[in-house]
Coordinates of C-alpha atoms and ligand atoms in Angstrom, one line a residue:
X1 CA -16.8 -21.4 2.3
X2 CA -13.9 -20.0 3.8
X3 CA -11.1 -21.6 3.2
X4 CA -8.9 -21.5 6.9
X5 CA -5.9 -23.8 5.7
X6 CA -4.8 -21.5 2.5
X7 CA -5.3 -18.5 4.8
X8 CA -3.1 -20.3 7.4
X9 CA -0.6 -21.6 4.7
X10 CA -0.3 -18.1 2.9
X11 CA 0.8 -16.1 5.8
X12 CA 3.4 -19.3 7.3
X13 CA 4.9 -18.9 3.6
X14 CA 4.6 -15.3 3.2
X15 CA 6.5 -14.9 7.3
X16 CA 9.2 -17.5 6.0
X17 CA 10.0 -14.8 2.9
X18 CA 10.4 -12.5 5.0
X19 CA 7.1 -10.7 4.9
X20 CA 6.7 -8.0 7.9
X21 CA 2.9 -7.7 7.3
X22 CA -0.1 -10.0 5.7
X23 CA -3.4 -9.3 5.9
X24 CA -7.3 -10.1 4.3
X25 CA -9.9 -7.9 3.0
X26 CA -13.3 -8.4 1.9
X27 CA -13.5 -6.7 -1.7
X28 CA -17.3 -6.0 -0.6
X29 CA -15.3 -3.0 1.1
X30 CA -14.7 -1.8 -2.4
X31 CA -18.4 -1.0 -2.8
X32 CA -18.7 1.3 0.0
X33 CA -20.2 4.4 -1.4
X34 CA -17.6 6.6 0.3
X35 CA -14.5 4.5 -2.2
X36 CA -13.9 7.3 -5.5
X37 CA -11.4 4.5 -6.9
X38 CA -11.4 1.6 -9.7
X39 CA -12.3 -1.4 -7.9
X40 CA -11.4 -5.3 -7.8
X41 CA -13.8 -6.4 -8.9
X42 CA -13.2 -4.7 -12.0
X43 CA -10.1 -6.9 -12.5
X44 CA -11.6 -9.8 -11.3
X45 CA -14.9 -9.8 -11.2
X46 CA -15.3 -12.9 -9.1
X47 CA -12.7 -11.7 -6.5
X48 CA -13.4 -13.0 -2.6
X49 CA -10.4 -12.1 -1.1
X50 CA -7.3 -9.0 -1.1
X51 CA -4.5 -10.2 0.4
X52 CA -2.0 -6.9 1.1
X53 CA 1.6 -7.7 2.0
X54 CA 4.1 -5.5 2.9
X55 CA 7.5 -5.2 3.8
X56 CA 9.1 -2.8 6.3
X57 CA 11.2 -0.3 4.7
X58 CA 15.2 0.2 6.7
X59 CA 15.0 3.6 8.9
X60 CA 18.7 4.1 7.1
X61 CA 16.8 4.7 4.2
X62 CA 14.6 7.3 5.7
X63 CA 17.2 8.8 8.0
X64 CA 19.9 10.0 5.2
X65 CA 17.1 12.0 3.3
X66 CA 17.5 14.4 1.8
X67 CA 21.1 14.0 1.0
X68 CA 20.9 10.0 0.6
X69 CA 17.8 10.0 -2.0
X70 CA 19.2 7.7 -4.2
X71 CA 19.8 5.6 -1.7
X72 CA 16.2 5.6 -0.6
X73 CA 15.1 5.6 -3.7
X74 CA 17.3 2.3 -4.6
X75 CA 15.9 0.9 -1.1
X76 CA 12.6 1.4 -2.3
X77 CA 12.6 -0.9 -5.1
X78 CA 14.6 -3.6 -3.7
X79 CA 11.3 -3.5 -1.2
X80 CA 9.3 -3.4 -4.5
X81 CA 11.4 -6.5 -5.9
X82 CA 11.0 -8.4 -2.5
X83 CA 7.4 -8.1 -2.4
X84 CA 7.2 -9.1 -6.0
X85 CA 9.0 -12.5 -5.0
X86 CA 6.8 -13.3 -2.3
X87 CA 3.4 -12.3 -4.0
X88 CA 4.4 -14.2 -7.0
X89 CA 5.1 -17.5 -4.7
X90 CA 2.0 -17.0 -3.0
X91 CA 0.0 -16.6 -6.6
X92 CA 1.3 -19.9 -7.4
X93 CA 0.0 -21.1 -4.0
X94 CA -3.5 -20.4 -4.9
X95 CA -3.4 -21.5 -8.3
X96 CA -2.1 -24.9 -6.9
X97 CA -5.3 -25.1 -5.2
X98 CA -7.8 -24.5 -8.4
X99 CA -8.5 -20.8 -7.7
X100 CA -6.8 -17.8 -9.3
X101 CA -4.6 -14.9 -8.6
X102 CA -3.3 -11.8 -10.1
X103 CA -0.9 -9.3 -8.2
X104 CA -1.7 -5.7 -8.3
X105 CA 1.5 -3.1 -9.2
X106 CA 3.3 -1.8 -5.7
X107 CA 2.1 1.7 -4.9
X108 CA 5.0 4.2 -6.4
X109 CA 6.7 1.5 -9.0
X110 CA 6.8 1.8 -12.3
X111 CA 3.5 0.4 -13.1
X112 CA 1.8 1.2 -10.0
X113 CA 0.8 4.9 -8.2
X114 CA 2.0 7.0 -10.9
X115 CA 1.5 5.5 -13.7
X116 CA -1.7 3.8 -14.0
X117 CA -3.9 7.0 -14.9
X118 CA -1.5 9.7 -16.4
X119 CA -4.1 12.1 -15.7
X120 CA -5.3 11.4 -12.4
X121 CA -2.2 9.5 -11.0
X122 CA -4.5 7.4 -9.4
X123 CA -3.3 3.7 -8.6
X124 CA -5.6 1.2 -10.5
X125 CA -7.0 0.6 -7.9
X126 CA -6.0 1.4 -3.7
X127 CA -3.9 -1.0 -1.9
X128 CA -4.1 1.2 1.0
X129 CA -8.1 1.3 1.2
X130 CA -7.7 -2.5 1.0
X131 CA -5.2 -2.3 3.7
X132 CA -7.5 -0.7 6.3
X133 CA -10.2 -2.6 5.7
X134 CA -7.2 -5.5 6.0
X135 CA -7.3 -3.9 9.9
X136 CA -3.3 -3.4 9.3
X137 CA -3.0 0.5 9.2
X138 CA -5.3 3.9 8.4
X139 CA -4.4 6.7 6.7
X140 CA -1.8 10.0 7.7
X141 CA -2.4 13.6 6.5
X142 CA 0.8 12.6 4.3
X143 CA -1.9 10.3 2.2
X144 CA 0.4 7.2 2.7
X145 CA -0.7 4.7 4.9
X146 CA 0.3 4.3 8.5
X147 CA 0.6 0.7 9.3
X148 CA 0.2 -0.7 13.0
X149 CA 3.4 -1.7 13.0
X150 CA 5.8 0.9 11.2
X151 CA 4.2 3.6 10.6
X152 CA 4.6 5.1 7.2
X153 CA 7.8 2.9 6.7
X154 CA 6.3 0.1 4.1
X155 CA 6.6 -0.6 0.5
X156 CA 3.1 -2.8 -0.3
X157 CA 1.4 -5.1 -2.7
X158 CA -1.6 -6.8 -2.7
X159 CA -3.0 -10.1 -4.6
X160 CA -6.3 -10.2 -6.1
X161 CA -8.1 -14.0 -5.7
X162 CA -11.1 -15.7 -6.4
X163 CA -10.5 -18.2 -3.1
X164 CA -12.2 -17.3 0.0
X165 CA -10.0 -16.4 2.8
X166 CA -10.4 -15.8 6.0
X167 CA -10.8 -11.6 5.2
X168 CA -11.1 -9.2 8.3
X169 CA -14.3 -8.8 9.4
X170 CA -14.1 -6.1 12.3
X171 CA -12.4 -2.7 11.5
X172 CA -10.5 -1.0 14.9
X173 CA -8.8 1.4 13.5
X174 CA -10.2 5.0 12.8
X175 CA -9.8 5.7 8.7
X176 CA -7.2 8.7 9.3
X177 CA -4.7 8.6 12.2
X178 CA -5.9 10.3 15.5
X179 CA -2.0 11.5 16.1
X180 CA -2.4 13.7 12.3
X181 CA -4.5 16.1 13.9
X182 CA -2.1 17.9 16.2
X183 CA 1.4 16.9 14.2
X184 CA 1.0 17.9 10.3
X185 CA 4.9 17.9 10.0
X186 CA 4.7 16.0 6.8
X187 CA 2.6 19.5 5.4
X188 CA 5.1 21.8 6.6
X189 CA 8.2 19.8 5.1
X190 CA 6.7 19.2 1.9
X191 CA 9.0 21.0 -0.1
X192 CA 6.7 21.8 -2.9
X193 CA 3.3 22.3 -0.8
X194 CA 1.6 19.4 -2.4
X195 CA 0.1 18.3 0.9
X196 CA -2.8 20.1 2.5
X197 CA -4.1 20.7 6.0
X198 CA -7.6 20.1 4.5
X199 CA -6.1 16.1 4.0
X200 CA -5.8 16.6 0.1
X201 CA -2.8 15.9 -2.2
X202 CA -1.6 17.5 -5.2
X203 CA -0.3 14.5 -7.1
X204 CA 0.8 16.5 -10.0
X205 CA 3.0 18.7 -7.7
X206 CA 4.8 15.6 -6.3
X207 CA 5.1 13.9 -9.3
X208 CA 6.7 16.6 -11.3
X209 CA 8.9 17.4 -7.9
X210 CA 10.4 13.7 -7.6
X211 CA 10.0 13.0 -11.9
X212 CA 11.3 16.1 -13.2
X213 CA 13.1 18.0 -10.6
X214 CA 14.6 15.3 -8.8
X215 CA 15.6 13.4 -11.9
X216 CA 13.1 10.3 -11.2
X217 CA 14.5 10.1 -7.7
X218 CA 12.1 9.7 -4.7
X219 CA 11.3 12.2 -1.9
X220 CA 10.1 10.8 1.3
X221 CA 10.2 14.0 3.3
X222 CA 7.0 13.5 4.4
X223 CA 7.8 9.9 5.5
X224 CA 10.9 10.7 7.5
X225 CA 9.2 13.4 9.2
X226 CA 6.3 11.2 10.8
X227 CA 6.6 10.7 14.0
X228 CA 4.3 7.7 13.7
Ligands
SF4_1 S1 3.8 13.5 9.8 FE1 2.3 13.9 11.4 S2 0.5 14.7 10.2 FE2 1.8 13.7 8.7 S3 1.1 11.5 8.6 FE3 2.7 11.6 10.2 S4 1.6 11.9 12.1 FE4 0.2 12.4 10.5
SF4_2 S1 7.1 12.8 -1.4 FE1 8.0 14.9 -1.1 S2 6.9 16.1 -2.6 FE2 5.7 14.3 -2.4 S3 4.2 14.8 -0.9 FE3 5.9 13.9 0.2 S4 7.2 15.6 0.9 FE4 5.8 16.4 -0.8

């Protein structure tokens, strides 16, 4: 049965800390036939609920690129080290309540997009397709997410949990942004052609731009470009 009052009490504690988004997927979404990713339920293999936070990243931060990249980059993480705070809270929150919680790695920190398969650079699993199905944002020819809210301009998390939460049930959104289709600025500024106007990503080429090239510092080209 779905539990209403933890939904309710998760996103009043997760607004108080500052959260700018919270939303609910159904982990059921996972077993679409179209999803090429590692799954939940292969963490948790009673999961009933994804909860994705995220926090809006400081247009500063987006606006001083390229020049300001360790800036950025220094902004990112302190996004990273917020979200952490508040998913940790929230995990405790659950666990309070007799179910259990695990928080996946942010998307781009040390544990998270890189990292998880060296050779795929494939996050364990997609906090982004659990986004969408979340209803907060779709996807941008730049292969971040675009939220409702701030566009392309989010660090995110999301908390694995065996409680059942009120998870979105109707999906508005269509699964890449109707807006890509006639912008593709974030293709043309990539500075080493890793995005494609086909919607692919060469993950190697970015990674070895931002890890090698740039010294470990991040990019974000394509994510001050976006108009969105
Ligand atoms: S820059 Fe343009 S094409 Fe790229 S994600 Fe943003 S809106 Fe889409
Ligand atoms: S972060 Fe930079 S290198 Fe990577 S896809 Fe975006 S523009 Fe290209």
């Amino acid at each position: 049965m779905k539990d209403f009052t933890l939904t309710r009490k998760l996103e009043d504690t997760a607004s108080e800390m500052d959260a700018d988004i919270i939303g609910f997927a159904d982990p059921e979404c996972f077993l679409n036939s179209g999803y090429k990713g590692n799954r939940p339920q292969d963490i948790m293999p009673d999961v009933r609920s994804v909860i994705v936070l995220g926090v809006e990243i400081p247009r500063g931060a987006f606006e001083t690129l390229p020049e300001g990249r360790a800036e950025y980059t220094n902004t990112l993480m302190a996004g990273t080290a917020t979200l952490r705070i508040i998913a940790f809270k929230l995990a405790k929150m659950i666990e309070k309540e007799d179910h259990r919680a695990t928080i996946l790695p942010s998307e781009g920190s040390e544990f998270g997009y890189w990292y998880a398969n060296r050779e795929t650079l494939k996050a364990n699993m997609s906090i982004k397709y659990a986004a969408y199905h979340a209803g907060i944002s779709n996807f941008g020819m730049n292969h971040l997410m675009i939220s409702k809210d701030f566009g392309p301009r989010v660090r995110m998390t999301a908390i694995l949990t065996n409680a059942e939460l009120e998870n979105e049930e109707e999906i508005s959104l269509p699964f890449i942004n109707e807006k890509c289709r006639t912008c593709q600025k974030c293709i043309k500024i990539c500075p080493v052609g890793a995005l494609s106007e086909d919607g692919t990503i060469d993950r190697h080429k970015c990674a070895d731009y931002m890890f090698n090239e740039l010294g470990g510092l991040r990019c974000g080209m394509c994510v001050k470009v976006c108009p969105l």
